[in-house]
mmCIF file of C-alpha atoms and ligand atoms in Angstrom:
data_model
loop_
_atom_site.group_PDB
_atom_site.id
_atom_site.type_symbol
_atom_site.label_atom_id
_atom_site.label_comp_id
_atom_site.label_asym_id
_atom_site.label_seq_id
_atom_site.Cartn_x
_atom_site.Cartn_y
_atom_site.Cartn_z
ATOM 1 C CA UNK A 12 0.000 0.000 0.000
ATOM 2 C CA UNK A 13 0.982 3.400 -1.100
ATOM 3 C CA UNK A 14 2.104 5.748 2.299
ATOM 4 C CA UNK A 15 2.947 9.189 2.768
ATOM 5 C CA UNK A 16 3.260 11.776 -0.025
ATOM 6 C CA UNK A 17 0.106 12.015 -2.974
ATOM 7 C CA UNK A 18 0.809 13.736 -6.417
ATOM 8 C CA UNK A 19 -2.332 14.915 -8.681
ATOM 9 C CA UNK A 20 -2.438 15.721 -12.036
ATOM 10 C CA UNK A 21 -5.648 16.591 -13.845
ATOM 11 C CA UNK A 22 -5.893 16.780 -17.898
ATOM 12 C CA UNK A 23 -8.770 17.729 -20.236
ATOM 13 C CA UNK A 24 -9.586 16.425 -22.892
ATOM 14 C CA UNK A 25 -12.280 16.452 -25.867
ATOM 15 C CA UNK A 26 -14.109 12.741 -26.872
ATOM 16 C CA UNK A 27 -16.734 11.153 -28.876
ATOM 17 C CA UNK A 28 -18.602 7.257 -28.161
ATOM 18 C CA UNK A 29 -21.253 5.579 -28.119
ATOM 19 C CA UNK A 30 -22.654 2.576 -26.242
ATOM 20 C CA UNK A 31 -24.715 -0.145 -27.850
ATOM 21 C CA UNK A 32 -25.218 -2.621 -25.135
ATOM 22 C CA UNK A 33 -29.092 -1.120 -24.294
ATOM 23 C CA UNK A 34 -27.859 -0.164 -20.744
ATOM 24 C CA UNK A 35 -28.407 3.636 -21.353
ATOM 25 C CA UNK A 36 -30.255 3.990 -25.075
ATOM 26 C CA UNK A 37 -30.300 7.604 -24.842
ATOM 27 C CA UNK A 38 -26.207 7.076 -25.533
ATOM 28 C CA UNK A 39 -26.879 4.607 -28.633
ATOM 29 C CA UNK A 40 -25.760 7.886 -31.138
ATOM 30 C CA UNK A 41 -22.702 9.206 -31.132
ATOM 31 C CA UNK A 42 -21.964 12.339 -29.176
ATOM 32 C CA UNK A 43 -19.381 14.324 -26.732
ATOM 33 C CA UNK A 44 -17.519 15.022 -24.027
ATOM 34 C CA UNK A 45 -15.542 17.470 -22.345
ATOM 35 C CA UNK A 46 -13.974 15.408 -19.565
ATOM 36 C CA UNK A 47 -11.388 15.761 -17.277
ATOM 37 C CA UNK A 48 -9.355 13.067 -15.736
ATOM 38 C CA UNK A 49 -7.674 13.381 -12.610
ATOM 39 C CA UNK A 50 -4.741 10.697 -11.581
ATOM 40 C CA UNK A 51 -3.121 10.318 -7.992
ATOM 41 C CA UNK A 52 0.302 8.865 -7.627
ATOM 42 C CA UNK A 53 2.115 7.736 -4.294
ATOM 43 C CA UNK A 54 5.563 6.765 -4.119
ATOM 44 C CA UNK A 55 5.488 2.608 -4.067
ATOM 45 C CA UNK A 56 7.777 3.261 -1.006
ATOM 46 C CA UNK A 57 8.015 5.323 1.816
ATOM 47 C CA UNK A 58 10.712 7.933 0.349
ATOM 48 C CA UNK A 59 11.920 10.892 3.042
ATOM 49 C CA UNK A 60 12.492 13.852 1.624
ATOM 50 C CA UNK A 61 16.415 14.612 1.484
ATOM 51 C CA UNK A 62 16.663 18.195 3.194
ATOM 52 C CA UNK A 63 18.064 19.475 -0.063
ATOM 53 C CA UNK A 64 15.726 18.732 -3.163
ATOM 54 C CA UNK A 65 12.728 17.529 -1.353
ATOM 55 C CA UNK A 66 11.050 16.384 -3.805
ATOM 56 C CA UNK A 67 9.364 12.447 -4.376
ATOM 57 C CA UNK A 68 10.069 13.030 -8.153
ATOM 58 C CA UNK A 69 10.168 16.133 -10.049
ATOM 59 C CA UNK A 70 6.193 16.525 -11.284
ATOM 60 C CA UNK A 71 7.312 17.562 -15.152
ATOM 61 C CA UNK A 72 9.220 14.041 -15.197
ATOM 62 C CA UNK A 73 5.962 12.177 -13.790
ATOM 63 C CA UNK A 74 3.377 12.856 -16.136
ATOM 64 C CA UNK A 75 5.423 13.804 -19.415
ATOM 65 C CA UNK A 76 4.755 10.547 -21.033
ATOM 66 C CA UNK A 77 0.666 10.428 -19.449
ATOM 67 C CA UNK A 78 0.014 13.886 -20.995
ATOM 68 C CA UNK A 79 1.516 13.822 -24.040
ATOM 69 C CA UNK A 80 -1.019 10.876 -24.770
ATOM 70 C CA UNK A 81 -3.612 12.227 -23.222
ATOM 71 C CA UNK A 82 -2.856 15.532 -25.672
ATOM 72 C CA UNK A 83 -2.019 13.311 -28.685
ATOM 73 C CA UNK A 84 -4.059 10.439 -28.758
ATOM 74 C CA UNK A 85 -6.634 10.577 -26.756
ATOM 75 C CA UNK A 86 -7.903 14.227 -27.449
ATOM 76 C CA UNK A 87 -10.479 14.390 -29.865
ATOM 77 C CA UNK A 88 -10.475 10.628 -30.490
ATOM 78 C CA UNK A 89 -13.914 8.437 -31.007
ATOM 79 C CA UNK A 90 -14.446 5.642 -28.553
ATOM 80 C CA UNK A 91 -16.249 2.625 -29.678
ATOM 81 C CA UNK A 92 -16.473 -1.118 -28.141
ATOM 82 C CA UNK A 93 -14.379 -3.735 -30.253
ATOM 83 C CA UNK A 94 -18.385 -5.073 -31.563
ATOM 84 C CA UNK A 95 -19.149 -1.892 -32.669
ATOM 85 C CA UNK A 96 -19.903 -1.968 -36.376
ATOM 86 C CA UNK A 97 -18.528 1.313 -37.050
ATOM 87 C CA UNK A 98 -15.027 0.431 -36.203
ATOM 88 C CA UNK A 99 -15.565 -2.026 -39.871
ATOM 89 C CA UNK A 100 -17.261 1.112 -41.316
ATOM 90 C CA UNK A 101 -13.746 3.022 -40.610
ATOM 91 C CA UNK A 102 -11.411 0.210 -41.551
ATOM 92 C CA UNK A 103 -12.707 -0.086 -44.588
ATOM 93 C CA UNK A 104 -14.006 3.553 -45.827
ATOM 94 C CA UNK A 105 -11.836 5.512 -43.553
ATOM 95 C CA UNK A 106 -8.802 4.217 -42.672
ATOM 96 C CA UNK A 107 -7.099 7.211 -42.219
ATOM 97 C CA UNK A 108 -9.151 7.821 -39.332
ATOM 98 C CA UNK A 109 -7.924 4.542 -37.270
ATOM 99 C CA UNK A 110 -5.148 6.028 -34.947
ATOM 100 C CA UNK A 111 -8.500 8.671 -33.605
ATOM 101 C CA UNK A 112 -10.576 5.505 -32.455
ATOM 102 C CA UNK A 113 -10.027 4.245 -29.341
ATOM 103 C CA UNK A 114 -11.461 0.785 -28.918
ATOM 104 C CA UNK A 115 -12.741 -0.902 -25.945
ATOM 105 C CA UNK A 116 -13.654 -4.319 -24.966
ATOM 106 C CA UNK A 117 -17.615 -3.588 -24.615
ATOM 107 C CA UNK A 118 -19.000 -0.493 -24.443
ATOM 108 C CA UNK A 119 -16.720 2.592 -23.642
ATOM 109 C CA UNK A 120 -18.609 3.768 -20.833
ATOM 110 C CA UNK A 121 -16.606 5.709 -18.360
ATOM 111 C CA UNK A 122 -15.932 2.854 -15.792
ATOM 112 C CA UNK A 123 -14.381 1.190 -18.676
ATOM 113 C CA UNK A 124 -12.445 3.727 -19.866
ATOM 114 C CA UNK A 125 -11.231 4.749 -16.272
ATOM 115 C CA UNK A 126 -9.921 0.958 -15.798
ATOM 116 C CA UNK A 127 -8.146 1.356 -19.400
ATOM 117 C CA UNK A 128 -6.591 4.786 -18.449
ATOM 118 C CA UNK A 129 -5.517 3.001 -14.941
ATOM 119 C CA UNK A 130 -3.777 0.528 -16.781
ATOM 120 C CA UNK A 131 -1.871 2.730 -19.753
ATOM 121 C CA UNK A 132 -0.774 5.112 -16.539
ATOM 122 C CA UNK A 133 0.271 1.985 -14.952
ATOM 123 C CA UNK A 134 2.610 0.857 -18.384
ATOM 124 C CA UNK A 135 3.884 4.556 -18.507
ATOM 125 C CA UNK A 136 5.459 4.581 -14.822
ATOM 126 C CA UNK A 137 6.584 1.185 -15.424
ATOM 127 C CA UNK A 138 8.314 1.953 -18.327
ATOM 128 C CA UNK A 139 10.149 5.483 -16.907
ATOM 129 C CA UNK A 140 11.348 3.423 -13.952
ATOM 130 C CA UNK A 141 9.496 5.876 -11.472
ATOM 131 C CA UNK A 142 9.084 5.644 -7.967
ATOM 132 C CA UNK A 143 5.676 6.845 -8.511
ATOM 133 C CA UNK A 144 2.257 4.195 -8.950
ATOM 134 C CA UNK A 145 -1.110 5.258 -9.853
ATOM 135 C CA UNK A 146 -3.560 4.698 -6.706
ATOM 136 C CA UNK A 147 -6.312 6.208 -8.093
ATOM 137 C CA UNK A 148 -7.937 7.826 -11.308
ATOM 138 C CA UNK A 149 -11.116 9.857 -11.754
ATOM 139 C CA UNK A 150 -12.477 10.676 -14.958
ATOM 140 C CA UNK A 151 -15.535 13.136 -14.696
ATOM 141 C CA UNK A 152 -17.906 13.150 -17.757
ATOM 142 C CA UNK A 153 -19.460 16.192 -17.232
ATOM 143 C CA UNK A 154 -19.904 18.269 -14.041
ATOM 144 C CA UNK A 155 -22.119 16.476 -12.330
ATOM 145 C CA UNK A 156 -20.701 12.432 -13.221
ATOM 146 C CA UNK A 157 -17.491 11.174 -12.439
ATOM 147 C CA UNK A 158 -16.308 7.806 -12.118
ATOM 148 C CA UNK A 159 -13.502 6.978 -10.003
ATOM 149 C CA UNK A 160 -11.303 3.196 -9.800
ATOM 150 C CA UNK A 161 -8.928 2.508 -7.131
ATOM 151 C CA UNK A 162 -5.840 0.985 -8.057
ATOM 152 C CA UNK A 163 -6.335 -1.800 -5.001
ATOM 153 C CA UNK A 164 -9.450 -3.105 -7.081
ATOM 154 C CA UNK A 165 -9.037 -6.213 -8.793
ATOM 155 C CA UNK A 166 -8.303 -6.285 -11.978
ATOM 156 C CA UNK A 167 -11.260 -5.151 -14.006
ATOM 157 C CA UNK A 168 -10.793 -5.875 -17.547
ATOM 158 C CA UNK A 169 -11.282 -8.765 -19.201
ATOM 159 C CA UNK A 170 -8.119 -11.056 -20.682
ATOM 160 C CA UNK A 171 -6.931 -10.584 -23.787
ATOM 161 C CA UNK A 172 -4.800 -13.270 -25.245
ATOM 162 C CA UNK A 173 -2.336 -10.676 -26.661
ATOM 163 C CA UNK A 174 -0.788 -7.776 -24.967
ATOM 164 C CA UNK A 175 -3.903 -4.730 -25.093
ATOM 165 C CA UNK A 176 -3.103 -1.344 -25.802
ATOM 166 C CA UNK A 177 -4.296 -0.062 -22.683
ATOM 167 C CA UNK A 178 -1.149 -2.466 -21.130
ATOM 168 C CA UNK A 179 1.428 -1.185 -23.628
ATOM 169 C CA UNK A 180 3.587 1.789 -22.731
ATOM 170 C CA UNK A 181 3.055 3.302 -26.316
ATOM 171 C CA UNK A 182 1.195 6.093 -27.765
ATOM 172 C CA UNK A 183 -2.084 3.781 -29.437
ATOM 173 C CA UNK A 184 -5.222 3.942 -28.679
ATOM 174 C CA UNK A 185 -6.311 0.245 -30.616
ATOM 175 C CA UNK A 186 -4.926 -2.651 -31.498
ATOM 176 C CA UNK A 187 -6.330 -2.013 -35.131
ATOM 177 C CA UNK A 188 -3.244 -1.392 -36.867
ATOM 178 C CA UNK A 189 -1.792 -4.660 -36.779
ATOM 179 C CA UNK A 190 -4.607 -6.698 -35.859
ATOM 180 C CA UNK A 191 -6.166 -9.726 -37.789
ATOM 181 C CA UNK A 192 -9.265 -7.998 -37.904
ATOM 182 C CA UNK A 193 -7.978 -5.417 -40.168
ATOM 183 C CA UNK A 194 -6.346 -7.806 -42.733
ATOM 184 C CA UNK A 195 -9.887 -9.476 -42.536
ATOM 185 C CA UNK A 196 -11.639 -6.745 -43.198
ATOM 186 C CA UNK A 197 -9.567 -5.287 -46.012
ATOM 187 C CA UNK A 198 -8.714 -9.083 -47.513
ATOM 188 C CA UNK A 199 -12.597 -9.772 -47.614
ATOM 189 C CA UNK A 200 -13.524 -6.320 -49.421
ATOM 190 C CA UNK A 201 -10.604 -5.391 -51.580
ATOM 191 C CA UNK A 202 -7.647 -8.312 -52.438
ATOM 192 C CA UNK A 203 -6.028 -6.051 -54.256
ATOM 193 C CA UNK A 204 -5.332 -3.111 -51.058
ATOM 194 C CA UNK A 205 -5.050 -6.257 -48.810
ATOM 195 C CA UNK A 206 -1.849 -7.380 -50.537
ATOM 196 C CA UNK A 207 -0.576 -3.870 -51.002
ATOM 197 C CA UNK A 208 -1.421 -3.504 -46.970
ATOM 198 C CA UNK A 209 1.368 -6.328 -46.235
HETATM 199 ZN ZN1 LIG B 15 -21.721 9.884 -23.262
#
């Protein structure tokens, strides 16, 4: 368990989704977002503060990586589950478009999308070899909504039988690019693109 010292960083960001389960028909058509998401980060050890710097880890250092995908990939991207059948509708007519959609296993509904953002933070500090873990993130939808997962809950996404985006410490927001699904989709429609594509 994280002690002692709590960092918080807070980004905005502009989205698009829609959710086709029947949970909440209302957010069947695509629409938007302003949201914010808010991330806490502890030290994974109790760290004293040195009585010159006194600092856990300089704040610029901690959430480079984090906001530069917040600000690059996830900023005005479209968020659709992996069943969606607009994500074939863009592979096919608008593939340009790809890197913009950020797919989710089921509907993108905030929870979700909170437990994917948990996990990409997670990769990032990983990666840097911080001192810093994520115990908490809270994404608020609009003023009034917010969802918020604690890293001490179980894991909450399902098991993929590759390595996810949201567990990759890279800038995507799919696994589109490289996926079977896209040489399916491009192989069945046009042979001729599909064998340019490899
Ligand atoms: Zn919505």
């Amino acid at each position: 368990m994280p002690t002692g010292f709590s960092l918080e960083f807070t980004r905005r960001y502009c989205m698009a989704h829609r959710l086709l389960a029947g949970l909440a028909p209302k957010c069947a058509f695509p629409h938007g977002h302003n949201e914010y998401v808010r991330v806490r980060l502890a030290p994974r050890t109790n760290i004293p503060l040195d009585g010159v710097g006194n600092m856990v880890e300089e704040f610029g250092a901690a959430k480079q990586l984090w906001h530069q995908w917040i600000d690059d990939s996830v900023d005005h991207s479209f968020h659709l589950s992996e069943r969606d059948p607009l994500v074939e509708y863009f592979l096919e007519h608008e593939p340009a478009t790809i890197p913009r959609l950020l797919i989710t296993p089921g509907d993108p509904t905030t929870e979700c999308l909170a437990a994917c953002f948990l996990d990409k933070l997670t990769a990032f500090l990983l990666a840097q070899r911080s001192l810093l873990e994520c115990t908490s993130i809270r994404i608020s939808e609009t003023p009034t909504n917010a969802v918020t997962l604690y890293a001490t809950s179980k894991r909450v996404l399902p098991e993929t039988p590759h390595l996810p985006w949201w567990r990759r410490a890279d800038m995507s927001i799919n696994d589109l690019a490289d996926s079977a699904l896209r040489s399916l989709a491009v192989e069945t429609r046009d042979p001729e693109r599909a064998i340019k594509a490899r």
